[in-house]
Amino acid sequence: MSALVLDGKTVSSAVKEEVAKEVKALSDKGTNSCLAVVIVGDDPASRVYVNNKKKACEVCGIKSLEYALSSSTTNEELLSLVKELNENPEVNGILVQLPLPKHLDEKLVIESIDPKKDVDAFHASNVGKIMIGEYDFLPCTPAGVMEIMKYYNIETEGKDCVVIGRSNIVGKPMAMLLLHANGTVTVTHSKTKNLKEICRKADILVAAIGKANFVTADMVKEGAVVLDVGINRLDNGKLCGDVDYINVSEVASAITPVPGGVGPMTIAMLMKNTLKATKLQNNC
Ligand code: NAD
């Protein structure tokens, strides 16, 4: 069997198209949408992500403001910029690109963002809302995984779902979204025993580990749906996921490639959250 390729580029284009339509309708009524992106330092990967976010804003008709700060920026300076953006009525969404340089307090910065403008959904109050299922914003990467499954009519109800990874930005919220979608969810991590056996029970397997080709074909049940969140750079400069794509494709019924799978979805969902923030702040 060769698995159906779940094409994140197609799904992300569809999401962005939908967002663009709504942004246009809002702007026709006089309400504009604006995302402020803050980048500190000169990490090349962060620069690529920020550029891609700005490009997506352009496609969707969302105004983007970039604040590029030097790597010697202090906590006080960064917090003062966030405060300014919180208070600026023109700004609907605030995104501080992570990771921040080591001397900065990431937690403090995230908690300083107005939850109504927290389009990454990393603020504790937004995380708590996700837990109880009454959220305004969903974290972009797990929401992107769910959107791919929705697009391809992949049923989650009653399915055995296994998430590998328990980070605050991917693994944990991913498990929560699958649970809200009536999956029976198991979260696994670096201390999990019998990982292979657990993974082999999964109808839906989500890999968010950060280790190239970690998920091998013998860990996957015949016919499972495999969603690969991992982005790893190989020594030859190529990107690859956490899943051994070629061999797992022979076992799975559907699989996301890397690149071109979950990655493009993350940015599309950020656009969706910025639109949502704009609507919430303008009561429309
Ligand atoms: P992280 O390092 O915070 O978490 C990794 C998780 O993997 C941990 O919870 C850990 O327990 C688990 N893990 C590590 N070794 C393991 C093992 N041997 N067995 C089982 N579990 C193990 O990483 P993260 O931020 O969650 O990101 C995970 C991957 O997803 C990375 O490759 C990252 O680049 C990628 N990512 C992609 C997107 C996207 O837009 N596609 C967004 C965020 C992260």
Coordinates of C-alpha atoms and ligand atoms in Angstrom, one line a residue:
M1 CA 0.0 0.0 0.0
S2 CA 1.2 3.5 -0.7
A3 CA -0.3 6.1 1.6
L4 CA -2.4 9.1 0.6
V5 CA -0.3 12.2 0.8
L6 CA -1.9 14.8 3.1
D7 CA -0.9 18.0 1.3
G8 CA -0.5 20.8 3.8
K9 CA 0.2 23.3 1.0
T10 CA -3.2 22.8 -0.6
V11 CA -5.0 22.9 2.8
S12 CA -3.1 26.0 3.9
S13 CA -3.9 27.8 0.7
A14 CA -7.6 27.0 1.2
V15 CA -7.5 28.3 4.8
K16 CA -5.7 31.5 3.7
E17 CA -8.1 32.0 0.9
E18 CA -11.0 31.8 3.3
V19 CA -9.2 34.2 5.7
A20 CA -8.5 36.7 2.8
K21 CA -12.2 36.7 1.9
E22 CA -13.2 37.6 5.5
V23 CA -10.5 40.1 5.9
K24 CA -11.6 41.9 2.7
A25 CA -15.3 41.8 3.9
L26 CA -14.2 43.4 7.2
S27 CA -12.1 46.0 5.6
D28 CA -14.9 46.9 3.2
K29 CA -16.8 47.8 6.4
G30 CA -13.9 49.8 7.7
T31 CA -12.2 47.3 10.0
N32 CA -8.6 46.5 9.2
S33 CA -6.6 43.5 10.6
C34 CA -3.0 43.9 11.8
L35 CA -0.4 41.5 13.2
A36 CA 2.7 42.7 15.0
V37 CA 5.6 40.4 14.8
V38 CA 8.5 40.8 17.2
I39 CA 11.9 39.2 16.5
V40 CA 14.9 39.4 18.8
G41 CA 18.4 38.6 17.6
D42 CA 19.5 37.1 14.3
D43 CA 18.6 33.4 14.5
P44 CA 18.4 32.4 10.8
A45 CA 15.5 29.9 11.3
S46 CA 13.5 32.6 13.2
R47 CA 14.2 35.0 10.3
V48 CA 12.8 32.5 7.8
Y49 CA 9.7 31.9 9.9
V50 CA 9.1 35.7 10.4
N51 CA 9.5 36.3 6.7
N52 CA 7.0 33.5 5.9
K53 CA 4.5 35.0 8.4
K54 CA 4.8 38.4 6.8
K55 CA 4.3 36.9 3.3
A56 CA 1.1 35.0 4.5
C57 CA -0.2 38.3 6.0
E58 CA 0.2 39.9 2.5
V59 CA -1.7 37.0 0.9
C60 CA -4.5 37.4 3.4
G61 CA -4.7 41.2 3.3
I62 CA -3.6 41.5 6.9
K63 CA -1.2 44.4 7.7
S64 CA 2.0 43.2 9.3
L65 CA 4.3 45.3 11.5
E66 CA 7.8 44.0 12.1
Y67 CA 9.8 44.9 15.2
A68 CA 13.3 43.5 14.8
L69 CA 15.3 44.0 18.0
S70 CA 19.0 43.4 18.6
S71 CA 20.2 40.4 20.5
S72 CA 21.3 42.6 23.3
T73 CA 17.7 43.7 24.0
T74 CA 16.8 43.6 27.7
N75 CA 13.7 42.1 29.3
E76 CA 12.6 45.6 30.3
E77 CA 12.9 46.8 26.7
L78 CA 11.0 43.8 25.3
L79 CA 8.3 44.0 27.9
S80 CA 7.9 47.7 27.2
L81 CA 7.4 47.1 23.5
V82 CA 4.8 44.4 24.3
K83 CA 3.0 46.8 26.5
E84 CA 3.0 49.4 23.8
L85 CA 1.6 46.9 21.3
N86 CA -1.0 45.7 23.9
E87 CA -2.2 49.3 24.1
N88 CA -2.1 50.1 20.4
P89 CA -5.7 49.7 19.1
E90 CA -4.4 49.3 15.5
V91 CA -2.7 46.0 16.5
N92 CA -5.0 43.0 16.7
G93 CA -2.4 40.2 17.1
I94 CA 1.0 40.1 18.8
L95 CA 3.5 37.4 18.0
V96 CA 6.9 37.2 19.7
Q97 CA 9.0 34.8 17.7
L98 CA 10.5 32.0 19.8
P99 CA 13.0 31.0 20.9
L100 CA 14.3 34.2 22.5
P101 CA 18.0 34.7 23.2
K102 CA 18.9 32.9 26.4
H103 CA 19.1 36.0 28.7
L104 CA 15.5 36.9 28.1
D105 CA 12.6 35.5 30.2
E106 CA 10.4 33.8 27.6
K107 CA 7.7 32.9 30.2
L108 CA 7.5 36.5 31.5
V109 CA 7.3 37.8 27.9
I110 CA 4.5 35.4 26.9
E111 CA 2.5 36.2 30.0
S112 CA 2.8 40.0 29.3
I113 CA 0.9 39.7 26.0
D114 CA -2.7 40.7 26.2
P115 CA -4.6 37.3 26.0
K116 CA -7.0 38.9 23.5
K117 CA -4.0 39.6 21.2
D118 CA -2.2 36.3 21.9
V119 CA -2.6 34.8 18.4
D120 CA 0.0 32.0 19.2
A121 CA -2.3 30.9 22.1
F122 CA 0.7 30.5 24.5
H123 CA -0.6 32.7 27.3
A124 CA -1.6 30.7 30.4
S125 CA -5.2 32.0 30.2
N126 CA -5.6 30.8 26.6
V127 CA -4.0 27.5 27.4
G128 CA -6.5 27.1 30.3
K129 CA -9.4 27.9 28.0
I130 CA -8.2 25.2 25.6
M131 CA -8.3 22.7 28.5
I132 CA -12.0 23.5 29.2
G133 CA -12.9 23.6 25.5
E134 CA -14.0 27.3 25.6
Y135 CA -11.2 28.9 23.6
D136 CA -10.9 32.0 21.4
F137 CA -7.6 30.9 19.9
L138 CA -6.1 27.5 19.2
P139 CA -2.4 26.9 19.2
C140 CA -1.4 27.1 15.5
T141 CA 0.5 23.8 15.0
P142 CA -2.0 21.4 16.6
A143 CA -4.9 23.4 15.1
G144 CA -3.2 22.9 11.7
V145 CA -3.0 19.2 12.2
M146 CA -6.7 19.1 13.0
E147 CA -7.5 21.2 10.0
I148 CA -5.6 18.8 7.7
M149 CA -7.7 15.9 9.1
K150 CA -10.9 17.9 8.6
Y151 CA -10.0 18.8 5.0
Y152 CA -9.4 15.1 4.2
N153 CA -12.5 13.9 6.1
I154 CA -10.4 11.8 8.5
E155 CA -12.6 10.7 11.3
T156 CA -11.3 11.1 14.9
E157 CA -14.3 10.1 16.9
G158 CA -13.6 6.9 18.8
K159 CA -10.2 6.5 17.2
D160 CA -7.1 5.5 19.1
C161 CA -4.9 8.5 18.9
V162 CA -1.2 8.5 20.0
V163 CA 0.8 11.7 20.4
I164 CA 4.5 11.4 20.7
G165 CA 5.8 14.4 22.5
R166 CA 4.4 16.4 25.4
S167 CA 5.7 20.0 24.8
N168 CA 3.5 22.9 25.8
I169 CA 3.4 24.2 22.2
V170 CA 2.7 20.9 20.3
G171 CA 2.3 17.6 22.2
K172 CA 0.0 18.7 25.1
P173 CA -2.4 20.9 23.2
M174 CA -2.5 18.4 20.3
A175 CA -3.7 15.7 22.8
M176 CA -6.3 18.1 24.1
L177 CA -7.7 18.9 20.6
L178 CA -7.8 15.2 19.7
L179 CA -9.7 14.6 23.0
H180 CA -12.2 17.4 22.2
A181 CA -12.7 15.7 18.8
N182 CA -13.7 12.5 20.7
G183 CA -10.5 10.6 20.1
T184 CA -9.1 8.2 22.8
V185 CA -5.8 9.8 23.4
T186 CA -2.5 8.5 24.7
V187 CA 0.4 10.9 25.2
T188 CA 3.9 9.4 25.0
H189 CA 7.3 11.0 25.7
S190 CA 10.9 10.4 26.3
K191 CA 10.3 8.3 29.5
T192 CA 7.5 6.2 28.0
K193 CA 8.1 2.5 28.1
N194 CA 7.0 0.2 25.3
L195 CA 6.7 3.2 22.9
K196 CA 6.6 0.9 19.8
E197 CA 3.8 -1.2 21.2
I198 CA 1.7 1.9 22.1
C199 CA 2.3 3.5 18.7
R200 CA 1.3 0.3 16.9
K201 CA -2.2 0.6 18.5
A202 CA -2.7 4.0 17.0
D203 CA -5.3 4.7 14.3
I204 CA -4.0 8.3 14.3
L205 CA -0.3 8.8 15.1
V206 CA 1.1 12.3 15.7
A207 CA 4.9 12.7 15.9
A208 CA 6.2 15.9 17.6
I209 CA 9.6 14.8 18.8
G210 CA 12.3 16.7 17.0
K211 CA 14.3 13.6 16.0
A212 CA 14.8 12.8 12.3
N213 CA 13.2 9.6 11.1
F214 CA 12.4 8.5 14.6
V215 CA 9.1 6.8 13.8
T216 CA 9.9 3.7 11.7
A217 CA 7.5 1.5 9.8
D218 CA 7.5 -1.2 12.5
M219 CA 6.0 1.4 14.9
V220 CA 3.0 2.0 12.7
K221 CA -0.2 0.0 12.4
E222 CA -1.3 -1.0 8.9
G223 CA -3.7 1.7 7.7
A224 CA -2.9 4.3 10.3
V225 CA -3.0 8.0 9.6
V226 CA 0.4 9.6 10.4
L227 CA 0.9 13.3 11.0
D228 CA 4.5 14.4 11.2
V229 CA 5.0 17.7 13.1
G230 CA 8.8 17.4 13.2
I231 CA 11.1 19.7 11.4
N232 CA 14.7 18.5 11.4
R233 CA 17.7 19.7 9.3
L234 CA 19.9 16.9 8.1
D235 CA 23.7 17.3 7.7
N236 CA 23.1 17.6 3.9
G237 CA 21.0 20.7 4.6
K238 CA 17.7 19.0 3.7
L239 CA 14.6 19.2 5.9
C240 CA 13.0 16.0 7.2
G241 CA 10.3 15.1 9.7
D242 CA 10.2 12.8 12.7
V243 CA 8.8 10.0 10.5
D244 CA 10.7 7.7 8.2
Y245 CA 8.5 8.9 5.4
I246 CA 9.4 6.5 2.6
N247 CA 9.0 3.3 4.6
V248 CA 6.0 4.4 6.8
S249 CA 4.2 5.4 3.6
E250 CA 4.1 1.7 2.7
V251 CA 2.2 0.9 5.9
A252 CA 0.1 4.0 6.6
S253 CA -3.2 4.9 4.8
A254 CA -2.4 8.6 4.9
I255 CA 0.7 10.7 5.8
T256 CA 1.9 14.3 5.9
P257 CA 5.2 14.9 4.1
V258 CA 8.0 17.2 5.4
P259 CA 8.3 19.8 4.1
G260 CA 4.8 20.5 2.8
G261 CA 2.7 18.9 5.5
V262 CA 2.1 20.4 8.9
G263 CA 4.6 23.3 8.5
P264 CA 2.5 25.4 6.1
M265 CA -0.6 24.8 8.2
T266 CA 1.0 26.5 11.3
I267 CA 1.2 29.8 9.4
A268 CA -2.3 29.5 7.9
M269 CA -3.8 29.0 11.4
L270 CA -1.9 32.0 12.6
M271 CA -3.7 34.0 10.0
K272 CA -7.0 32.5 11.1
N273 CA -6.2 33.5 14.7
T274 CA -5.3 37.1 13.7
L275 CA -8.7 37.4 11.9
K276 CA -10.5 36.0 15.0
A277 CA -8.6 38.5 17.2
T278 CA -9.7 41.3 14.9
K279 CA -13.3 40.2 15.0
L280 CA -13.3 39.8 18.8
Q281 CA -11.8 43.2 19.4
N282 CA -14.3 44.9 17.1
N283 CA -17.3 42.8 18.2
C284 CA -18.0 41.5 14.7
Ligands
NAD1 P1 10.3 19.7 22.3 O1 11.8 19.5 22.3 O2 9.8 20.8 23.2 O3 9.5 18.4 22.7 C1 9.9 17.1 22.2 C2 9.1 16.1 22.8 O4 9.6 14.8 22.3 C3 9.3 16.0 24.4 O5 8.1 16.1 25.0 C4 10.0 14.7 24.6 O6 9.5 14.0 25.8 C5 9.6 13.9 23.4 N1 10.7 12.9 23.1 C6 12.0 13.2 23.0 N2 12.7 12.0 22.8 C7 11.8 11.0 22.8 C8 11.9 9.6 22.6 N3 13.0 9.0 22.5 N4 10.7 8.9 22.7 C9 9.5 9.6 22.9 N5 9.4 10.9 23.0 C10 10.5 11.6 23.0 O7 9.9 20.0 20.8 P2 8.5 20.7 20.2 O8 8.6 22.1 20.3 O9 7.3 20.0 20.7 O10 8.8 20.3 18.6 C11 8.8 19.0 18.2 C12 9.2 19.0 16.7 O11 8.2 19.7 16.0 C13 10.5 19.7 16.4 O12 11.1 19.0 15.3 C14 10.0 21.1 16.0 O13 10.9 21.7 15.1 C15 8.7 20.7 15.3 N6 7.8 21.8 15.2 C16 7.2 22.1 14.0 C17 6.2 23.0 13.9 C18 5.6 23.2 12.6 O14 5.1 24.3 12.3 N7 5.5 22.2 11.8 C19 5.9 23.8 15.0 C20 6.5 23.6 16.2 C21 7.5 22.6 16.3

